[in-house]
PDB file of C-alpha atoms in Angstrom:
ATOM      1  CA  UNK J   1      30.903   5.641  49.034  1.00  0.00           C
ATOM      2  CA  UNK J   2      27.252   5.796  48.015  1.00  0.00           C
ATOM      3  CA  UNK J   3      26.847   8.365  45.241  1.00  0.00           C
ATOM      4  CA  UNK J   4      23.049   7.806  45.228  1.00  0.00           C
ATOM      5  CA  UNK J   5      21.970   9.290  48.561  1.00  0.00           C
ATOM      6  CA  UNK J   6      18.233   9.019  48.175  1.00  0.00           C
ATOM      7  CA  UNK J   7      15.812   6.235  47.472  1.00  0.00           C
ATOM      8  CA  UNK J   8      14.242   7.954  44.427  1.00  0.00           C
ATOM      9  CA  UNK J   9      17.586   8.108  42.596  1.00  0.00           C
ATOM     10  CA  UNK J  10      18.116   4.370  43.116  1.00  0.00           C
ATOM     11  CA  UNK J  11      14.663   3.644  41.670  1.00  0.00           C
ATOM     12  CA  UNK J  12      15.372   5.918  38.689  1.00  0.00           C
ATOM     13  CA  UNK J  13      18.580   4.034  37.987  1.00  0.00           C
ATOM     14  CA  UNK J  14      16.771   0.704  38.272  1.00  0.00           C
ATOM     15  CA  UNK J  15      14.138   1.866  35.796  1.00  0.00           C
ATOM     16  CA  UNK J  16      16.760   3.223  33.406  1.00  0.00           C
ATOM     17  CA  UNK J  17      18.772   0.004  33.629  1.00  0.00           C
ATOM     18  CA  UNK J  18      15.682  -2.148  33.127  1.00  0.00           C
ATOM     19  CA  UNK J  19      14.614  -0.261  30.019  1.00  0.00           C
ATOM     20  CA  UNK J  20      18.120  -0.214  28.567  1.00  0.00           C
ATOM     21  CA  UNK J  21      18.391   3.572  28.819  1.00  0.00           C
ATOM     22  CA  UNK J  22      21.132   3.380  31.430  1.00  0.00           C
ATOM     23  CA  UNK J  23      23.571   2.109  28.821  1.00  0.00           C
ATOM     24  CA  UNK J  24      23.773   5.595  27.349  1.00  0.00           C
ATOM     25  CA  UNK J  25      24.658   6.946  30.802  1.00  0.00           C
ATOM     26  CA  UNK J  26      27.338   4.329  31.516  1.00  0.00           C
ATOM     27  CA  UNK J  27      30.224   6.696  30.772  1.00  0.00           C
ATOM     28  CA  UNK J  28      28.977   9.109  33.465  1.00  0.00           C
ATOM     29  CA  UNK J  29      29.318   6.588  36.278  1.00  0.00           C
ATOM     30  CA  UNK J  30      32.520   5.033  37.567  1.00  0.00           C
ATOM     31  CA  UNK J  31      32.874   1.265  37.468  1.00  0.00           C
ATOM     32  CA  UNK J  32      31.826   0.815  41.105  1.00  0.00           C
ATOM     33  CA  UNK J  33      28.555   2.661  40.627  1.00  0.00           C
ATOM     34  CA  UNK J  34      27.861   1.124  37.223  1.00  0.00           C
ATOM     35  CA  UNK J  35      27.757  -2.281  38.885  1.00  0.00           C
ATOM     36  CA  UNK J  36      24.646  -1.081  40.760  1.00  0.00           C
ATOM     37  CA  UNK J  37      22.799  -0.915  37.421  1.00  0.00           C
ATOM     38  CA  UNK J  38      22.316  -4.653  37.102  1.00  0.00           C
ATOM     39  CA  UNK J  39      18.884  -5.725  35.915  1.00  0.00           C
ATOM     40  CA  UNK J  40      16.749  -8.080  37.950  1.00  0.00           C
ATOM     41  CA  UNK J  41      14.813 -10.290  35.532  1.00  0.00           C
ATOM     42  CA  UNK J  42      12.025 -10.631  38.095  1.00  0.00           C
ATOM     43  CA  UNK J  43      11.526  -6.889  38.586  1.00  0.00           C
ATOM     44  CA  UNK J  44       8.081  -5.339  38.448  1.00  0.00           C
ATOM     45  CA  UNK J  45       9.164  -3.144  35.543  1.00  0.00           C
ATOM     46  CA  UNK J  46      10.208  -6.147  33.438  1.00  0.00           C
ATOM     47  CA  UNK J  47       6.969  -8.005  34.138  1.00  0.00           C
ATOM     48  CA  UNK J  48       4.911  -4.921  33.274  1.00  0.00           C
ATOM     49  CA  UNK J  49       6.847  -4.393  30.028  1.00  0.00           C
ATOM     50  CA  UNK J  50       6.311  -8.018  29.014  1.00  0.00           C
ATOM     51  CA  UNK J  51       2.589  -7.783  29.799  1.00  0.00           C
ATOM     52  CA  UNK J  52       2.284  -4.605  27.732  1.00  0.00           C
ATOM     53  CA  UNK J  53       4.088  -6.238  24.811  1.00  0.00           C
ATOM     54  CA  UNK J  54       1.474  -9.007  24.740  1.00  0.00           C
ATOM     55  CA  UNK J  55      -1.624  -6.856  25.234  1.00  0.00           C
ATOM     56  CA  UNK J  56      -3.193  -4.396  22.804  1.00  0.00           C
ATOM     57  CA  UNK J  57      -3.699  -0.886  24.147  1.00  0.00           C
ATOM     58  CA  UNK J  58      -7.200   0.268  25.088  1.00  0.00           C
ATOM     59  CA  UNK J  59      -7.364   2.711  22.160  1.00  0.00           C
ATOM     60  CA  UNK J  60      -6.871  -0.264  19.828  1.00  0.00           C
ATOM     61  CA  UNK J  61      -9.722  -2.134  21.493  1.00  0.00           C
ATOM     62  CA  UNK J  62      -7.670  -4.280  23.852  1.00  0.00           C
ATOM     63  CA  UNK J  63      -7.257  -7.999  23.463  1.00  0.00           C
ATOM     64  CA  UNK J  64      -4.155 -10.045  22.833  1.00  0.00           C
ATOM     65  CA  UNK J  65      -1.448  -8.481  20.698  1.00  0.00           C
ATOM     66  CA  UNK J  66      -0.872 -10.413  17.499  1.00  0.00           C
ATOM     67  CA  UNK J  67       1.559  -7.832  16.072  1.00  0.00           C
ATOM     68  CA  UNK J  68       2.723  -4.274  16.604  1.00  0.00           C
ATOM     69  CA  UNK J  69       4.210  -2.643  13.535  1.00  0.00           C
ATOM     70  CA  UNK J  70       5.910   0.710  13.255  1.00  0.00           C
ATOM     71  CA  UNK J  71       6.711   2.581  10.054  1.00  0.00           C
ATOM     72  CA  UNK J  72       8.054   6.087   9.590  1.00  0.00           C
ATOM     73  CA  UNK J  73       4.539   7.556   9.754  1.00  0.00           C
ATOM     74  CA  UNK J  74       2.310   4.943  11.434  1.00  0.00           C
ATOM     75  CA  UNK J  75       1.948   2.777  14.508  1.00  0.00           C
ATOM     76  CA  UNK J  76      -0.186  -0.309  13.832  1.00  0.00           C
ATOM     77  CA  UNK J  77      -1.643  -2.850  16.237  1.00  0.00           C
ATOM     78  CA  UNK J  78      -3.110  -6.152  15.123  1.00  0.00           C
ATOM     79  CA  UNK J  79      -5.257  -7.333  18.021  1.00  0.00           C
ATOM     80  CA  UNK J  80      -6.848 -10.699  18.651  1.00  0.00           C
ATOM     81  CA  UNK J  81     -10.152 -10.403  20.470  1.00  0.00           C
ATOM     82  CA  UNK J  82     -11.923 -13.695  21.073  1.00  0.00           C
ATOM     83  CA  UNK J  83     -10.292 -15.322  18.050  1.00  0.00           C
ATOM     84  CA  UNK J  84     -10.986 -12.423  15.640  1.00  0.00           C
ATOM     85  CA  UNK J  85      -8.269 -10.071  14.384  1.00  0.00           C
ATOM     86  CA  UNK J  86      -8.596  -6.287  14.255  1.00  0.00           C
ATOM     87  CA  UNK J  87      -6.357  -3.626  12.680  1.00  0.00           C
ATOM     88  CA  UNK J  88      -5.718  -0.230  14.264  1.00  0.00           C
ATOM     89  CA  UNK J  89      -3.417   2.196  12.462  1.00  0.00           C
ATOM     90  CA  UNK J  90      -2.503   5.565  13.989  1.00  0.00           C
ATOM     91  CA  UNK J  91      -0.659   8.430  12.281  1.00  0.00           C
ATOM     92  CA  UNK J  92       2.425   9.539  14.200  1.00  0.00           C
ATOM     93  CA  UNK J  93       2.000  13.047  12.824  1.00  0.00           C
ATOM     94  CA  UNK J  94      -1.505  13.920  13.953  1.00  0.00           C
ATOM     95  CA  UNK J  95      -2.754  10.957  15.994  1.00  0.00           C
ATOM     96  CA  UNK J  96      -5.632  10.286  13.609  1.00  0.00           C
ATOM     97  CA  UNK J  97      -6.286   6.751  12.616  1.00  0.00           C
ATOM     98  CA  UNK J  98      -8.285   3.771  11.563  1.00  0.00           C
ATOM     99  CA  UNK J  99      -9.677   1.892  14.552  1.00  0.00           C
ATOM    100  CA  UNK J 100     -10.588  -1.777  14.854  1.00  0.00           C
ATOM    101  CA  UNK J 101     -11.048  -2.852  11.261  1.00  0.00           C
ATOM    102  CA  UNK J 102     -11.785  -6.561  10.912  1.00  0.00           C
ATOM    103  CA  UNK J 103      -8.588  -8.205   9.703  1.00  0.00           C
ATOM    104  CA  UNK J 104      -7.520 -11.568   8.401  1.00  0.00           C
ATOM    105  CA  UNK J 105      -4.257 -13.237   7.516  1.00  0.00           C
ATOM    106  CA  UNK J 106      -3.550 -14.268   3.968  1.00  0.00           C
ATOM    107  CA  UNK J 107      -0.781 -16.782   3.414  1.00  0.00           C
ATOM    108  CA  UNK J 108       2.096 -15.201   1.529  1.00  0.00           C
ATOM    109  CA  UNK J 109       0.570 -11.720   1.945  1.00  0.00           C
ATOM    110  CA  UNK J 110       0.308 -10.871   5.654  1.00  0.00           C
ATOM    111  CA  UNK J 111      -2.434  -9.130   7.594  1.00  0.00           C
ATOM    112  CA  UNK J 112      -5.178  -7.665   5.428  1.00  0.00           C
ATOM    113  CA  UNK J 113      -7.764  -5.081   6.532  1.00  0.00           C
ATOM    114  CA  UNK J 114     -10.396  -3.489   4.292  1.00  0.00           C
ATOM    115  CA  UNK J 115     -12.223  -0.207   4.748  1.00  0.00           C
ATOM    116  CA  UNK J 116     -14.446   0.671   1.797  1.00  0.00           C
ATOM    117  CA  UNK J 117     -12.218   1.435  -1.183  1.00  0.00           C
ATOM    118  CA  UNK J 118      -9.088   1.094   0.945  1.00  0.00           C
ATOM    119  CA  UNK J 119      -7.112  -2.027   1.745  1.00  0.00           C
ATOM    120  CA  UNK J 120      -4.242  -2.171   4.252  1.00  0.00           C
ATOM    121  CA  UNK J 121      -1.686  -4.952   3.967  1.00  0.00           C
ATOM    122  CA  UNK J 122       0.861  -5.348   6.754  1.00  0.00           C
ATOM    123  CA  UNK J 123       3.840  -7.684   6.687  1.00  0.00           C
ATOM    124  CA  UNK J 124       7.053  -7.824   8.691  1.00  0.00           C
ATOM    125  CA  UNK J 125       8.657  -5.759   5.926  1.00  0.00           C
ATOM    126  CA  UNK J 126       6.074  -3.174   4.839  1.00  0.00           C
ATOM    127  CA  UNK J 127       2.734  -1.434   5.128  1.00  0.00           C
ATOM    128  CA  UNK J 128       0.984  -1.043   1.789  1.00  0.00           C
ATOM    129  CA  UNK J 129      -2.183   1.020   1.419  1.00  0.00           C
ATOM    130  CA  UNK J 130      -4.315   0.408  -1.654  1.00  0.00           C
ATOM    131  CA  UNK J 131      -7.244   2.412  -3.006  1.00  0.00           C
ATOM    132  CA  UNK J 132      -9.371   0.617  -5.580  1.00  0.00           C
ATOM    133  CA  UNK J 133      -6.591  -1.941  -6.059  1.00  0.00           C
ATOM    134  CA  UNK J 134      -3.798   0.599  -6.682  1.00  0.00           C
ATOM    135  CA  UNK J 135      -0.981   1.360  -4.236  1.00  0.00           C
ATOM    136  CA  UNK J 136      -1.395   4.867  -2.814  1.00  0.00           C
ATOM    137  CA  UNK J 137       1.214   4.573  -0.056  1.00  0.00           C
ATOM    138  CA  UNK J 138       3.927   2.109   0.880  1.00  0.00           C
ATOM    139  CA  UNK J 139       6.232   2.301   3.888  1.00  0.00           C
ATOM    140  CA  UNK J 140       8.999   0.068   5.177  1.00  0.00           C
ATOM    141  CA  UNK J 141       8.610  -1.426   8.633  1.00  0.00           C
ATOM    142  CA  UNK J 142      11.161  -0.044  11.077  1.00  0.00           C
ATOM    143  CA  UNK J 143      10.004  -2.168  14.030  1.00  0.00           C
ATOM    144  CA  UNK J 144       7.921  -5.343  14.236  1.00  0.00           C
ATOM    145  CA  UNK J 145       6.879  -7.017  17.464  1.00  0.00           C
ATOM    146  CA  UNK J 146       5.053 -10.311  17.418  1.00  0.00           C
ATOM    147  CA  UNK J 147       2.795 -10.769  20.415  1.00  0.00           C
ATOM    148  CA  UNK J 148       3.228 -14.518  20.150  1.00  0.00           C
ATOM    149  CA  UNK J 149       7.035 -14.531  20.295  1.00  0.00           C
ATOM    150  CA  UNK J 150       7.468 -14.430  24.095  1.00  0.00           C
TER     151      UNK J 150
END
């Protein structure tokens, strides 16, 4: 018996399964229908997700993604454009941010971006914001994606 009578529902289930969301719905479906939620590694959705994970968004200036870092209050993109790194940090609260600051890597420190009196240091563990050499804000990283890992 096909419990998914229309084409749109099948596509929704494919998208949910591909993104991992379907796992939370697994208890709703019986075992026969849950088997329909298998993920095809060559699906368009997977390829698009992988491409997005390696590319910086337009608002961050585009380019190749070096790192995407998320803290409780910020979403940060480190973008590589023609061999030069740029930092974009956006507040999750109000959407305001710092766009395309020239950035460099410092061994043992991480990514470093400077904007006047402010310095932003991003590692896989934290975001530290300095003003005139003193820490004014520090947040733990809750998600780190390296654009070079795939």
